């Protein structure tokens, strides 16, 4: 005799795929959230620029919109583009 | 002419004519507009109320009849006279009352005819030719007549003269200016009479009760006599006494003499008091005594103004002694509830005593004495001997009594302390004994409910008691670290889990509310959170929640209690579950779904930060997992996925020869079952290689399948334990009446490990909190002594901890160069910026 799997309820865990541990702007863990958020996850996503640098989305938006940042990536001073 | 008080409502001529016709023998002296004598008012004596009130204290004042007379009512004094049995006018007066009414009618008719006759005639008034003179010894004779009457009254003999005559004699004497002499003579007469009475008393019976009645009779007689005498001498009382402010009224002077001659004589007074106290003692001992005698005598003391000085102190001392004795004797022999009931009965009896014969002013002192002797003196013993037992036995009525009695003597504070101690003791017994862990939470709930009942029904919702209950619960529930929090979390899990059919939604709701109260007392809320999270994860992933509503209700309770920070991750878990469902819907519509074969896959995609983490397992991904992962990562860039296979579940269809079954098994169990598809008699190493599962886990899995309640595998050789040398195949004889079966995992060991794991996680989190607190404090203070730092930490940190743990964290911070020790003082730390 043989057995056959009918249903499978699997469990998977997701996390951000980044090399760094912390956000270069707020110094908080990427696994955590930016300083303005309470909880990590989809509510506080990460974004990558064309320069391959990664930040909390809230952090980089705040940075880019600040008057003296000149739309530059804070890590490499190149123009920030999503 | 008519300067005196008018005793008739209208002293017109018609009234006077009626009185003259009724009081026939003395009518000649009755003039219109005269003062009017009380003896002529026979008509008013027919009032039933006045004639039936012989009380010497009618009206309640020292001079009751006088007051009544001043108000224009002579009835009571007149009635008092006429009601005395030896009064010669008594019979006559009653007759006269009806006669006067008819003669009054006649006189109205008669006067009209008389007016006709006298018409046209003149009436001339002439003076006496010789001024009328009194007989030379008039005053002397009159006094003798009065004296005889007074003596007759005192000796309770009939009076020879008519009272009206006597009254007028007094009136005449007063008018002639003999008031002072008459007053002195009369009072002297009264005093000498009372002296005689006092002598009689001094030789009266030895028996205290008989003596009391003798004195009482003497007092009653005195009152009656004084009323009669005063009525005779009313004119004296109304004129001479009133005109001379320093002269006492006849009634008062009677009281003064009575007090001086009788009541204040040391021997008499002593015997009186002894007698009264004896009677009261007898009554307290349960005998029935003559209460009216007591009442009359005590009223006597009050009237004489001797109650407070002469009686009350003795009485209170006797009370004090009696109850001091009784309290001391009963407290050792009587069970506490009986004693309390006894005290309550005593207090009740004493209150009644006040109503029945004591003066109302004694009330406070008397009750205070009883309370002090019976309760206040024994508060400690009462609490020590009875309180705990009563609480244990839940004796509502007795405890209410306990509370109210102690409340009378400011004894609530010790009771509160005892209540707190009781709660702590009972709670600690529940919490600190690991053998009772199984029922701890239920027991705590029951205890809380019982104490709540006590609080509301016995202790009148007293705020201080309520607070002390809260503090006591906090104290004992935190005596044992972590465990109570863990057990409450588990208890809630059991209640929220599916298959818990013992309660309706409402019942569940109330149980949860009560659990939240217990939860509130717990300091280590992080422990609770960790365990609750683990259990919630299991419920969500294995779809074991009884109802989503209850879960959400519980979550909102926690949120209310601990704030959004606490529940944020828990809410995130619910969100993940909803999101996963949406993901599966879109997955099934995608092209990847076609790769699934006949396996129905559903994946719960969890956000890492929300869920309790498991140790990552290194396992080969199965093909369908890879398909799903491709789908997921395509949709969500920047994310990576890892599989938590031990948490997975499968429904496996097994075609046993004696009936096909569906087995609800874990993913790991499924792997084992699939490995056996290869053929008969698969050996342990083969399965291990096939499934890539660790040895100890695999042993446990095989045991659950081959040695559990539902044996889907056969083990060769047979036995209870699984060995590495055994071989396995499907149990072809498997039968079960159900179609779908759940094969339990071997839980015990795992749970213990899991618990240790969870606790470890909590401790790690706490370390960060301790580090943060230390740095925070040191940053503010720059330098701080060890002890001060510790006390500051205990203030700031909300969970229980040991100083040794804190010391370790400080050491670690010194190693990491956050702090350094002061070179001069090793016990002081300095913050390094």
PDB file of N, CA and C in Angstrom, chain B residues 364-406:
ATOM      1  N   UNK B 364     -24.611  56.300  74.333  1.00  0.00           N
ATOM      2  CA  UNK B 364     -23.284  56.268  73.730  1.00  0.00           C
ATOM      3  C   UNK B 364     -22.264  55.603  74.632  1.00  0.00           C
ATOM      4  N   UNK B 365     -22.274  56.041  75.900  1.00  0.00           N
ATOM      5  CA  UNK B 365     -21.295  55.477  76.829  1.00  0.00           C
ATOM      6  C   UNK B 365     -21.502  53.986  77.034  1.00  0.00           C
ATOM      7  N   UNK B 366     -22.767  53.607  77.146  1.00  0.00           N
ATOM      8  CA  UNK B 366     -23.060  52.202  77.417  1.00  0.00           C
ATOM      9  C   UNK B 366     -22.566  51.334  76.261  1.00  0.00           C
ATOM     10  N   UNK B 367     -22.974  51.708  75.043  1.00  0.00           N
ATOM     11  CA  UNK B 367     -22.581  50.879  73.894  1.00  0.00           C
ATOM     12  C   UNK B 367     -21.067  50.893  73.732  1.00  0.00           C
ATOM     13  N   UNK B 368     -20.465  52.062  73.970  1.00  0.00           N
ATOM     14  CA  UNK B 368     -19.012  52.134  73.848  1.00  0.00           C
ATOM     15  C   UNK B 368     -18.351  51.196  74.850  1.00  0.00           C
ATOM     16  N   UNK B 369     -18.886  51.167  76.064  1.00  0.00           N
ATOM     17  CA  UNK B 369     -18.304  50.277  77.076  1.00  0.00           C
ATOM     18  C   UNK B 369     -18.409  48.822  76.638  1.00  0.00           C
ATOM     19  N   UNK B 370     -19.609  48.460  76.197  1.00  0.00           N
ATOM     20  CA  UNK B 370     -19.806  47.063  75.790  1.00  0.00           C
ATOM     21  C   UNK B 370     -18.880  46.724  74.624  1.00  0.00           C
ATOM     22  N   UNK B 371     -18.850  47.638  73.637  1.00  0.00           N
ATOM     23  CA  UNK B 371     -18.008  47.369  72.472  1.00  0.00           C
ATOM     24  C   UNK B 371     -16.552  47.231  72.869  1.00  0.00           C
ATOM     25  N   UNK B 372     -16.125  48.113  73.779  1.00  0.00           N
ATOM     26  CA  UNK B 372     -14.718  48.057  74.153  1.00  0.00           C
ATOM     27  C   UNK B 372     -14.396  46.740  74.833  1.00  0.00           C
ATOM     28  N   UNK B 373     -15.246  46.351  75.753  1.00  0.00           N
ATOM     29  CA  UNK B 373     -14.934  45.158  76.530  1.00  0.00           C
ATOM     30  C   UNK B 373     -15.094  43.884  75.712  1.00  0.00           C
ATOM     31  N   UNK B 374     -16.124  43.853  74.877  1.00  0.00           N
ATOM     32  CA  UNK B 374     -16.393  42.596  74.169  1.00  0.00           C
ATOM     33  C   UNK B 374     -15.655  42.494  72.840  1.00  0.00           C
ATOM     34  N   UNK B 375     -15.377  43.645  72.229  1.00  0.00           N
ATOM     35  CA  UNK B 375     -14.752  43.564  70.908  1.00  0.00           C
ATOM     36  C   UNK B 375     -13.322  44.099  70.925  1.00  0.00           C
ATOM     37  N   UNK B 376     -13.210  45.374  71.305  1.00  0.00           N
ATOM     38  CA  UNK B 376     -11.920  46.032  71.128  1.00  0.00           C
ATOM     39  C   UNK B 376     -10.800  45.305  71.868  1.00  0.00           C
ATOM     40  N   UNK B 377     -11.132  44.813  73.063  1.00  0.00           N
ATOM     41  CA  UNK B 377     -10.106  44.128  73.846  1.00  0.00           C
ATOM     42  C   UNK B 377      -9.641  42.841  73.168  1.00  0.00           C
ATOM     43  N   UNK B 378     -10.480  42.317  72.292  1.00  0.00           N
ATOM     44  CA  UNK B 378     -10.185  40.970  71.783  1.00  0.00           C
ATOM     45  C   UNK B 378      -9.963  40.933  70.288  1.00  0.00           C
ATOM     46  N   UNK B 379      -9.781  42.107  69.691  1.00  0.00           N
ATOM     47  CA  UNK B 379      -9.648  42.143  68.223  1.00  0.00           C
ATOM     48  C   UNK B 379      -8.594  41.156  67.733  1.00  0.00           C
ATOM     49  N   UNK B 380      -7.445  41.209  68.384  1.00  0.00           N
ATOM     50  CA  UNK B 380      -6.328  40.391  67.916  1.00  0.00           C
ATOM     51  C   UNK B 380      -6.695  38.912  67.978  1.00  0.00           C
ATOM     52  N   UNK B 381      -7.241  38.515  69.148  1.00  0.00           N
ATOM     53  CA  UNK B 381      -7.582  37.107  69.329  1.00  0.00           C
ATOM     54  C   UNK B 381      -8.655  36.685  68.335  1.00  0.00           C
ATOM     55  N   UNK B 382      -9.644  37.540  68.171  1.00  0.00           N
ATOM     56  CA  UNK B 382     -10.731  37.208  67.243  1.00  0.00           C
ATOM     57  C   UNK B 382     -10.174  36.956  65.854  1.00  0.00           C
ATOM     58  N   UNK B 383      -9.333  37.867  65.420  1.00  0.00           N
ATOM     59  CA  UNK B 383      -8.791  37.733  64.062  1.00  0.00           C
ATOM     60  C   UNK B 383      -7.918  36.496  63.964  1.00  0.00           C
ATOM     61  N   UNK B 384      -7.080  36.313  64.960  1.00  0.00           N
ATOM     62  CA  UNK B 384      -6.159  35.173  64.898  1.00  0.00           C
ATOM     63  C   UNK B 384      -6.906  33.852  64.918  1.00  0.00           C
ATOM     64  N   UNK B 385      -7.930  33.795  65.750  1.00  0.00           N
ATOM     65  CA  UNK B 385      -8.575  32.507  65.946  1.00  0.00           C
ATOM     66  C   UNK B 385      -9.641  32.200  64.914  1.00  0.00           C
ATOM     67  N   UNK B 386     -10.258  33.253  64.365  1.00  0.00           N
ATOM     68  CA  UNK B 386     -11.436  32.939  63.568  1.00  0.00           C
ATOM     69  C   UNK B 386     -11.444  33.399  62.130  1.00  0.00           C
ATOM     70  N   UNK B 387     -10.686  34.432  61.823  1.00  0.00           N
ATOM     71  CA  UNK B 387     -10.885  35.078  60.531  1.00  0.00           C
ATOM     72  C   UNK B 387     -10.594  34.151  59.360  1.00  0.00           C
ATOM     73  N   UNK B 388      -9.441  33.510  59.465  1.00  0.00           N
ATOM     74  CA  UNK B 388      -9.025  32.664  58.353  1.00  0.00           C
ATOM     75  C   UNK B 388     -10.031  31.543  58.106  1.00  0.00           C
ATOM     76  N   UNK B 389     -10.438  30.902  59.209  1.00  0.00           N
ATOM     77  CA  UNK B 389     -11.395  29.806  59.087  1.00  0.00           C
ATOM     78  C   UNK B 389     -12.670  30.276  58.401  1.00  0.00           C
ATOM     79  N   UNK B 390     -13.148  31.418  58.847  1.00  0.00           N
ATOM     80  CA  UNK B 390     -14.400  31.929  58.286  1.00  0.00           C
ATOM     81  C   UNK B 390     -14.244  32.201  56.799  1.00  0.00           C
ATOM     82  N   UNK B 391     -13.096  32.771  56.426  1.00  0.00           N
ATOM     83  CA  UNK B 391     -12.865  33.037  55.003  1.00  0.00           C
ATOM     84  C   UNK B 391     -12.817  31.728  54.238  1.00  0.00           C
ATOM     85  N   UNK B 392     -12.107  30.773  54.797  1.00  0.00           N
ATOM     86  CA  UNK B 392     -11.984  29.483  54.113  1.00  0.00           C
ATOM     87  C   UNK B 392     -13.339  28.837  53.915  1.00  0.00           C
ATOM     88  N   UNK B 393     -14.164  28.938  54.958  1.00  0.00           N
ATOM     89  CA  UNK B 393     -15.475  28.287  54.877  1.00  0.00           C
ATOM     90  C   UNK B 393     -16.487  29.159  54.171  1.00  0.00           C
ATOM     91  N   UNK B 394     -16.055  30.370  53.765  1.00  0.00           N
ATOM     92  CA  UNK B 394     -16.931  31.287  53.031  1.00  0.00           C
ATOM     93  C   UNK B 394     -18.212  31.575  53.810  1.00  0.00           C
ATOM     94  N   UNK B 395     -18.045  31.871  55.083  1.00  0.00           N
ATOM     95  CA  UNK B 395     -19.214  32.118  55.930  1.00  0.00           C
ATOM     96  C   UNK B 395     -19.612  33.588  55.807  1.00  0.00           C
ATOM     97  N   UNK B 396     -20.452  33.841  54.829  1.00  0.00           N
ATOM     98  CA  UNK B 396     -20.804  35.220  54.489  1.00  0.00           C
ATOM     99  C   UNK B 396     -21.406  35.955  55.694  1.00  0.00           C
ATOM    100  N   UNK B 397     -22.386  35.340  56.305  1.00  0.00           N
ATOM    101  CA  UNK B 397     -23.102  36.032  57.387  1.00  0.00           C
ATOM    102  C   UNK B 397     -22.151  36.341  58.538  1.00  0.00           C
ATOM    103  N   UNK B 398     -21.346  35.343  58.911  1.00  0.00           N
ATOM    104  CA  UNK B 398     -20.430  35.554  60.040  1.00  0.00           C
ATOM    105  C   UNK B 398     -19.406  36.619  59.723  1.00  0.00           C
ATOM    106  N   UNK B 399     -18.942  36.614  58.494  1.00  0.00           N
ATOM    107  CA  UNK B 399     -17.930  37.614  58.134  1.00  0.00           C
ATOM    108  C   UNK B 399     -18.530  39.015  58.086  1.00  0.00           C
ATOM    109  N   UNK B 400     -19.779  39.111  57.630  1.00  0.00           N
ATOM    110  CA  UNK B 400     -20.421  40.430  57.644  1.00  0.00           C
ATOM    111  C   UNK B 400     -20.491  40.940  59.072  1.00  0.00           C
ATOM    112  N   UNK B 401     -20.842  40.023  59.977  1.00  0.00           N
ATOM    113  CA  UNK B 401     -20.943  40.404  61.376  1.00  0.00           C
ATOM    114  C   UNK B 401     -19.568  40.832  61.881  1.00  0.00           C
ATOM    115  N   UNK B 402     -18.581  40.050  61.534  1.00  0.00           N
ATOM    116  CA  UNK B 402     -17.199  40.346  61.929  1.00  0.00           C
ATOM    117  C   UNK B 402     -16.866  41.778  61.513  1.00  0.00           C
ATOM    118  N   UNK B 403     -17.152  42.061  60.264  1.00  0.00           N
ATOM    119  CA  UNK B 403     -16.801  43.373  59.719  1.00  0.00           C
ATOM    120  C   UNK B 403     -17.563  44.479  60.422  1.00  0.00           C
ATOM    121  N   UNK B 404     -18.865  44.290  60.589  1.00  0.00           N
ATOM    122  CA  UNK B 404     -19.651  45.393  61.148  1.00  0.00           C
ATOM    123  C   UNK B 404     -19.293  45.601  62.621  1.00  0.00           C
ATOM    124  N   UNK B 405     -19.026  44.516  63.332  1.00  0.00           N
ATOM    125  CA  UNK B 405     -18.668  44.686  64.752  1.00  0.00           C
ATOM    126  C   UNK B 405     -17.317  45.379  64.891  1.00  0.00           C
ATOM    127  N   UNK B 406     -16.362  44.941  64.110  1.00  0.00           N
ATOM    128  CA  UNK B 406     -15.053  45.578  64.205  1.00  0.00           C
ATOM    129  C   UNK B 406     -15.096  47.018  63.713  1.00  0.00           C
TER     130      UNK B 406
END
